[in-house]
Every structure is written in structure tokens, then in C-alpha cells.
């Protein structure tokens, strides 16, 4: 109980420090750096969802870039339509498409686009999750299937040039709900919206992890057959958490497109999907707050290395991953929690020893 309490205190302290840093960032960073931080925090929403399924449920998804990309494309489709004076995106005209496809029509509404940006990833995750988990496909086999989903999706989006923009993706849009996305005040507003999304996702994730609903996926991770034997259906819980994670990835895609102004198939490929897993591993699995820290630190290091050492930065990033994996297997937050627990345990033992000595010293000697 004491260790659990200390872990909670560590997460609370880290959360407050992160919140303070995020709120102070606009006063400390330039407009360019602030936009980068906003993008990293959008990724953090996805990373927390990924931590729910990998850290707490034991499902290693190497295809979460698909759900991120689907959410981003749904948002970008509305932005592209809003930026098309004649109602037909420019790349469709270049590809010989003369009429807006039926599946683009709902995205003329901003509300529908926002809703579909969450629903579409959830529906895809439900179909894949139900079919695989019901057939007890897990571990490496599920990871391979998730990568197959990435390959299929990227190939589809690249091949359908006239409907998806092909390799170039969707870009050249600058307004949302009448607001100029390039305006500094709008960028600042989107940054604070992203902070709010990170905060709400953090609260949701911590609640799921600590509630009874969240304890069952942890039991499934550690002993799925035992959970099944005592009367729970692991499939339902795994599908639920997987869908929640996909929905959070869709929200991350929305925030990313609004701040970055582009989405392409390359951003939901295999390499980005694997990088997403590394964010969680570096921050610390099954910590939630570690997903935020790992995402921001990893992406900030990637940006710094690529700027300072354009020819060698991939090697530096690889070295960073190796060092963290070898020397901090529990990630940044997991290591901090372990050190805090050892320190508190040492203090408790010292207090008990001093108390025993003081008691022995104060006891009167028995008469002979």
C-alpha cells in the first residue's frame, strides 16, 4: 500500500510539473518552437492511448499510425473542402475526377468531420480487435497483423490518387470555422486546446487504470486464462480498451492536422507506428504520465539532433533508444518511481531501527 501511494505521489508531482511547464511554454518559446511543442503534445494523446493497451493490457500494436492517420485525414478532408472555392479539391481536378465522391460529402460539415475523425478509427479498431481477440490471436501474431493493417491502408491511400491525394496527401488549407490557422493568436489557441486535450486524456487514462474496469485488463495482461476461468470475458475488455486507444489516436490526428497543416500516407506508415511504441517505452510503460514525457523528450531530441547533426542524427537517435532500453528498462517514470520507492523504504527502515534503539535505551532494567 505504501509503495502504491508513493507511486501515486510521484505521478501527481510529475503531472503538476508538466502542467506548469506547458502553461509557461508560450512565454519561454518562440512561435516556431511552440508550434513544435503543440505537435508533440498532440502525439502525447496518442501515446497515452497506446500505453493503455500495451502497458496495462499487454497488447503490442505496431499499427497505431493507421488510427492516427484516419483521424487526421477525416479532419483534413473538411479543411480541404473549405479551402476549395468550387467545392472540388484541386488534386481531384488534376486526376480527372469531375464530381465530389459520395464519401467526401459528410466532411463538408465541421461537426461531422470531428465526429468521424473519432468514429472511423474506433470502428476499424473494433472490427480488427473483435476478429483477432475472439480467435485468441495475441502477442507477436497480433503485432504482425497490426503491421499488415498499416501496409494495406498506406497502399490504399497512395494508390487512390484521385480520392486521397496519393503520396502528397492533403495540404494547402488555411482556415477552420472561419479562423486563419496561420494566425499567431489562432496557433496559441490551438496550443491551449491541445493542452486541454492532454489533460483530459491523462485524467481519463488514470481513471481507467485505477478503476475496477481498468484492473481487469491488467489481469488479462498477466494471466488471461485465469481471468477467463473466473467468469470474465477477456475479449470484451480487450476490444473496449483497443477502441478507446484508437479513438484517442484519432483525436491526436485532429490536433496534429490543425497545427501542422498536412497529412500524408507516410505519416501513418510502419516507421512512425514503431516510433509511437518507442515513445511509451522511453517514458515508461503502465505509467500514463510516462507516455507524455517520453513523447515530448523523444521528439524534442529528434528535432534537436536533426538540426545540429543533419547527417548523423539517425545514429544519435538509435543510440538514445539503446541507452534507455539497456539502462532504464522501466522507462523514465518507471525508474523514478523505483528510486522513490527505494528511498522511502530506506527511510522507513532507518526510522524503525532508530525507534527500536530508543525504546531499548529507555526501558528500565529489571531488578536482579
PDB file of C-alpha atoms in Angstrom, residues 41-168:
ATOM      1  CA  UNK A  41       1.619  17.176 -27.208  1.00  0.00           C
ATOM      2  CA  UNK A  42      -0.836  16.029 -29.880  1.00  0.00           C
ATOM      3  CA  UNK A  43       1.326  12.920 -30.241  1.00  0.00           C
ATOM      4  CA  UNK A  44       1.183  12.532 -26.450  1.00  0.00           C
ATOM      5  CA  UNK A  45      -2.590  11.999 -26.619  1.00  0.00           C
ATOM      6  CA  UNK A  46      -1.970   9.042 -28.916  1.00  0.00           C
ATOM      7  CA  UNK A  47       0.867   7.758 -26.717  1.00  0.00           C
ATOM      8  CA  UNK A  48      -1.341   7.664 -23.632  1.00  0.00           C
ATOM      9  CA  UNK A  49      -3.893   5.583 -25.518  1.00  0.00           C
ATOM     10  CA  UNK A  50      -1.109   3.290 -26.694  1.00  0.00           C
ATOM     11  CA  UNK A  51       0.065   2.912 -23.098  1.00  0.00           C
ATOM     12  CA  UNK A  52      -3.428   1.772 -22.108  1.00  0.00           C
ATOM     13  CA  UNK A  53      -3.341  -1.166 -24.499  1.00  0.00           C
ATOM     14  CA  UNK A  54       0.357  -2.038 -24.273  1.00  0.00           C
ATOM     15  CA  UNK A  55       1.337  -1.098 -20.730  1.00  0.00           C
ATOM     16  CA  UNK A  56      -1.894  -2.068 -18.975  1.00  0.00           C
ATOM     17  CA  UNK A  57      -3.410  -4.705 -21.281  1.00  0.00           C
ATOM     18  CA  UNK A  58      -0.330  -6.264 -22.850  1.00  0.00           C
ATOM     19  CA  UNK A  59      -1.392  -5.681 -26.465  1.00  0.00           C
ATOM     20  CA  UNK A  60       1.557  -4.504 -28.552  1.00  0.00           C
ATOM     21  CA  UNK A  61       0.129  -2.611 -31.506  1.00  0.00           C
ATOM     22  CA  UNK A  62       2.599  -1.736 -34.259  1.00  0.00           C
ATOM     23  CA  UNK A  63      -0.106  -0.215 -36.413  1.00  0.00           C
ATOM     24  CA  UNK A  64      -1.402   2.726 -34.409  1.00  0.00           C
ATOM     25  CA  UNK A  65      -0.267   5.069 -37.135  1.00  0.00           C
ATOM     26  CA  UNK A  66      -3.348   3.940 -39.074  1.00  0.00           C
ATOM     27  CA  UNK A  67      -5.771   5.237 -36.454  1.00  0.00           C
ATOM     28  CA  UNK A  68      -3.802   8.462 -36.154  1.00  0.00           C
ATOM     29  CA  UNK A  69      -3.853   8.844 -39.931  1.00  0.00           C
ATOM     30  CA  UNK A  70      -7.560   8.105 -40.263  1.00  0.00           C
ATOM     31  CA  UNK A  71      -8.424  10.784 -37.714  1.00  0.00           C
ATOM     32  CA  UNK A  72      -6.073  13.238 -39.386  1.00  0.00           C
ATOM     33  CA  UNK A  73      -7.462  12.532 -42.870  1.00  0.00           C
ATOM     34  CA  UNK A  74     -11.048  12.991 -41.674  1.00  0.00           C
ATOM     35  CA  UNK A  75     -10.162  16.433 -40.325  1.00  0.00           C
ATOM     36  CA  UNK A  76      -8.058  17.321 -43.377  1.00  0.00           C
ATOM     37  CA  UNK A  77     -10.882  16.378 -45.745  1.00  0.00           C
ATOM     38  CA  UNK A  78     -13.103  19.040 -44.191  1.00  0.00           C
ATOM     39  CA  UNK A  79     -10.302  21.600 -44.258  1.00  0.00           C
ATOM     40  CA  UNK A  80      -9.595  20.799 -47.903  1.00  0.00           C
ATOM     41  CA  UNK A  81     -13.242  21.211 -48.881  1.00  0.00           C
ATOM     42  CA  UNK A  82     -13.389  24.532 -47.019  1.00  0.00           C
ATOM     43  CA  UNK A  83     -10.337  25.691 -48.991  1.00  0.00           C
ATOM     44  CA  UNK A  84     -11.828  24.668 -52.370  1.00  0.00           C
ATOM     45  CA  UNK A  85     -13.860  27.533 -53.886  1.00  0.00           C
ATOM     46  CA  UNK A  86     -15.732  25.307 -56.332  1.00  0.00           C
ATOM     47  CA  UNK A  87     -16.287  22.528 -53.796  1.00  0.00           C
ATOM     48  CA  UNK A  88     -13.888  20.135 -55.551  1.00  0.00           C
ATOM     49  CA  UNK A  89     -10.327  19.716 -54.208  1.00  0.00           C
ATOM     50  CA  UNK A  90      -7.591  20.659 -56.665  1.00  0.00           C
ATOM     51  CA  UNK A  91      -5.942  17.224 -56.731  1.00  0.00           C
ATOM     52  CA  UNK A  92      -9.225  15.669 -57.856  1.00  0.00           C
ATOM     53  CA  UNK A  93      -9.394  18.030 -60.816  1.00  0.00           C
ATOM     54  CA  UNK A  94      -5.809  17.177 -61.714  1.00  0.00           C
ATOM     55  CA  UNK A  95      -6.664  13.452 -61.568  1.00  0.00           C
ATOM     56  CA  UNK A  96      -9.732  13.767 -63.782  1.00  0.00           C
ATOM     57  CA  UNK A  97     -12.367  13.434 -61.037  1.00  0.00           C
ATOM     58  CA  UNK A  98     -15.215  15.749 -62.037  1.00  0.00           C
ATOM     59  CA  UNK A  99     -17.657  15.232 -59.175  1.00  0.00           C
ATOM     60  CA  UNK A 100     -17.161  15.090 -55.415  1.00  0.00           C
ATOM     61  CA  UNK A 101     -17.207  11.401 -54.312  1.00  0.00           C
ATOM     62  CA  UNK A 102     -20.086  10.390 -52.063  1.00  0.00           C
ATOM     63  CA  UNK A 103     -17.825   9.521 -49.104  1.00  0.00           C
ATOM     64  CA  UNK A 104     -16.429  13.075 -49.126  1.00  0.00           C
ATOM     65  CA  UNK A 105     -19.876  14.658 -48.743  1.00  0.00           C
ATOM     66  CA  UNK A 106     -20.242  14.282 -44.937  1.00  0.00           C
ATOM     67  CA  UNK A 107     -16.967  16.145 -44.440  1.00  0.00           C
ATOM     68  CA  UNK A 108     -18.484  19.368 -45.694  1.00  0.00           C
ATOM     69  CA  UNK A 109     -19.683  19.767 -42.092  1.00  0.00           C
ATOM     70  CA  UNK A 110     -17.093  20.537 -39.416  1.00  0.00           C
ATOM     71  CA  UNK A 111     -19.116  18.736 -36.761  1.00  0.00           C
ATOM     72  CA  UNK A 112     -19.429  15.599 -38.877  1.00  0.00           C
ATOM     73  CA  UNK A 113     -15.699  15.689 -39.641  1.00  0.00           C
ATOM     74  CA  UNK A 114     -14.810  15.920 -35.942  1.00  0.00           C
ATOM     75  CA  UNK A 115     -17.182  13.093 -35.080  1.00  0.00           C
ATOM     76  CA  UNK A 116     -15.996  10.844 -37.912  1.00  0.00           C
ATOM     77  CA  UNK A 117     -12.360  11.537 -37.027  1.00  0.00           C
ATOM     78  CA  UNK A 118     -13.016   9.623 -33.801  1.00  0.00           C
ATOM     79  CA  UNK A 119     -15.639   7.133 -35.005  1.00  0.00           C
ATOM     80  CA  UNK A 120     -13.792   5.854 -38.078  1.00  0.00           C
ATOM     81  CA  UNK A 121     -10.675   4.765 -36.118  1.00  0.00           C
ATOM     82  CA  UNK A 122     -12.892   3.232 -33.422  1.00  0.00           C
ATOM     83  CA  UNK A 123     -14.896   1.239 -35.988  1.00  0.00           C
ATOM     84  CA  UNK A 124     -11.767  -0.061 -37.700  1.00  0.00           C
ATOM     85  CA  UNK A 125     -10.253  -0.968 -34.321  1.00  0.00           C
ATOM     86  CA  UNK A 126     -13.466  -2.730 -33.266  1.00  0.00           C
ATOM     87  CA  UNK A 127     -13.541  -4.887 -36.405  1.00  0.00           C
ATOM     88  CA  UNK A 128      -9.842  -5.816 -36.205  1.00  0.00           C
ATOM     89  CA  UNK A 129      -9.878  -6.235 -32.428  1.00  0.00           C
ATOM     90  CA  UNK A 130     -13.002  -8.360 -32.276  1.00  0.00           C
ATOM     91  CA  UNK A 131     -11.935 -10.698 -35.078  1.00  0.00           C
ATOM     92  CA  UNK A 132      -8.446 -11.206 -33.658  1.00  0.00           C
ATOM     93  CA  UNK A 133      -9.148 -11.291 -29.920  1.00  0.00           C
ATOM     94  CA  UNK A 134     -12.153 -13.589 -30.366  1.00  0.00           C
ATOM     95  CA  UNK A 135      -9.864 -16.064 -32.116  1.00  0.00           C
ATOM     96  CA  UNK A 136      -7.313 -15.634 -29.296  1.00  0.00           C
ATOM     97  CA  UNK A 137      -4.691 -14.091 -31.560  1.00  0.00           C
ATOM     98  CA  UNK A 138      -2.258 -12.205 -29.364  1.00  0.00           C
ATOM     99  CA  UNK A 139       1.389 -11.435 -28.791  1.00  0.00           C
ATOM    100  CA  UNK A 140       3.652 -11.402 -31.822  1.00  0.00           C
ATOM    101  CA  UNK A 141       0.901 -12.589 -34.140  1.00  0.00           C
ATOM    102  CA  UNK A 142      -1.293  -9.606 -33.298  1.00  0.00           C
ATOM    103  CA  UNK A 143       1.653  -7.239 -33.771  1.00  0.00           C
ATOM    104  CA  UNK A 144       2.234  -8.692 -37.241  1.00  0.00           C
ATOM    105  CA  UNK A 145      -1.459  -8.284 -38.104  1.00  0.00           C
ATOM    106  CA  UNK A 146      -1.380  -4.664 -36.965  1.00  0.00           C
ATOM    107  CA  UNK A 147       1.564  -4.037 -39.285  1.00  0.00           C
ATOM    108  CA  UNK A 148      -0.331  -5.724 -42.110  1.00  0.00           C
ATOM    109  CA  UNK A 149      -3.140  -3.219 -41.492  1.00  0.00           C
ATOM    110  CA  UNK A 150      -0.613  -0.406 -41.924  1.00  0.00           C
ATOM    111  CA  UNK A 151       0.636  -1.804 -45.234  1.00  0.00           C
ATOM    112  CA  UNK A 152      -2.884  -2.238 -46.586  1.00  0.00           C
ATOM    113  CA  UNK A 153      -4.010   1.230 -45.526  1.00  0.00           C
ATOM    114  CA  UNK A 154      -0.930   3.052 -46.817  1.00  0.00           C
ATOM    115  CA  UNK A 155      -1.089   1.185 -50.136  1.00  0.00           C
ATOM    116  CA  UNK A 156      -4.768   2.080 -50.494  1.00  0.00           C
ATOM    117  CA  UNK A 157      -4.236   5.770 -49.738  1.00  0.00           C
ATOM    118  CA  UNK A 158      -1.227   6.030 -52.057  1.00  0.00           C
ATOM    119  CA  UNK A 159      -2.939   4.175 -54.888  1.00  0.00           C
ATOM    120  CA  UNK A 160      -6.159   6.199 -54.845  1.00  0.00           C
ATOM    121  CA  UNK A 161      -4.568   9.432 -56.070  1.00  0.00           C
ATOM    122  CA  UNK A 162      -7.815  10.984 -57.249  1.00  0.00           C
ATOM    123  CA  UNK A 163      -9.621  10.463 -53.930  1.00  0.00           C
ATOM    124  CA  UNK A 164      -6.939  10.759 -51.243  1.00  0.00           C
ATOM    125  CA  UNK A 165      -4.236  12.947 -52.780  1.00  0.00           C
ATOM    126  CA  UNK A 166      -1.902   9.970 -53.180  1.00  0.00           C
ATOM    127  CA  UNK A 167       1.658  10.256 -51.898  1.00  0.00           C
ATOM    128  CA  UNK A 168       1.345  14.007 -51.357  1.00  0.00           C
TER     129      UNK A 168
END
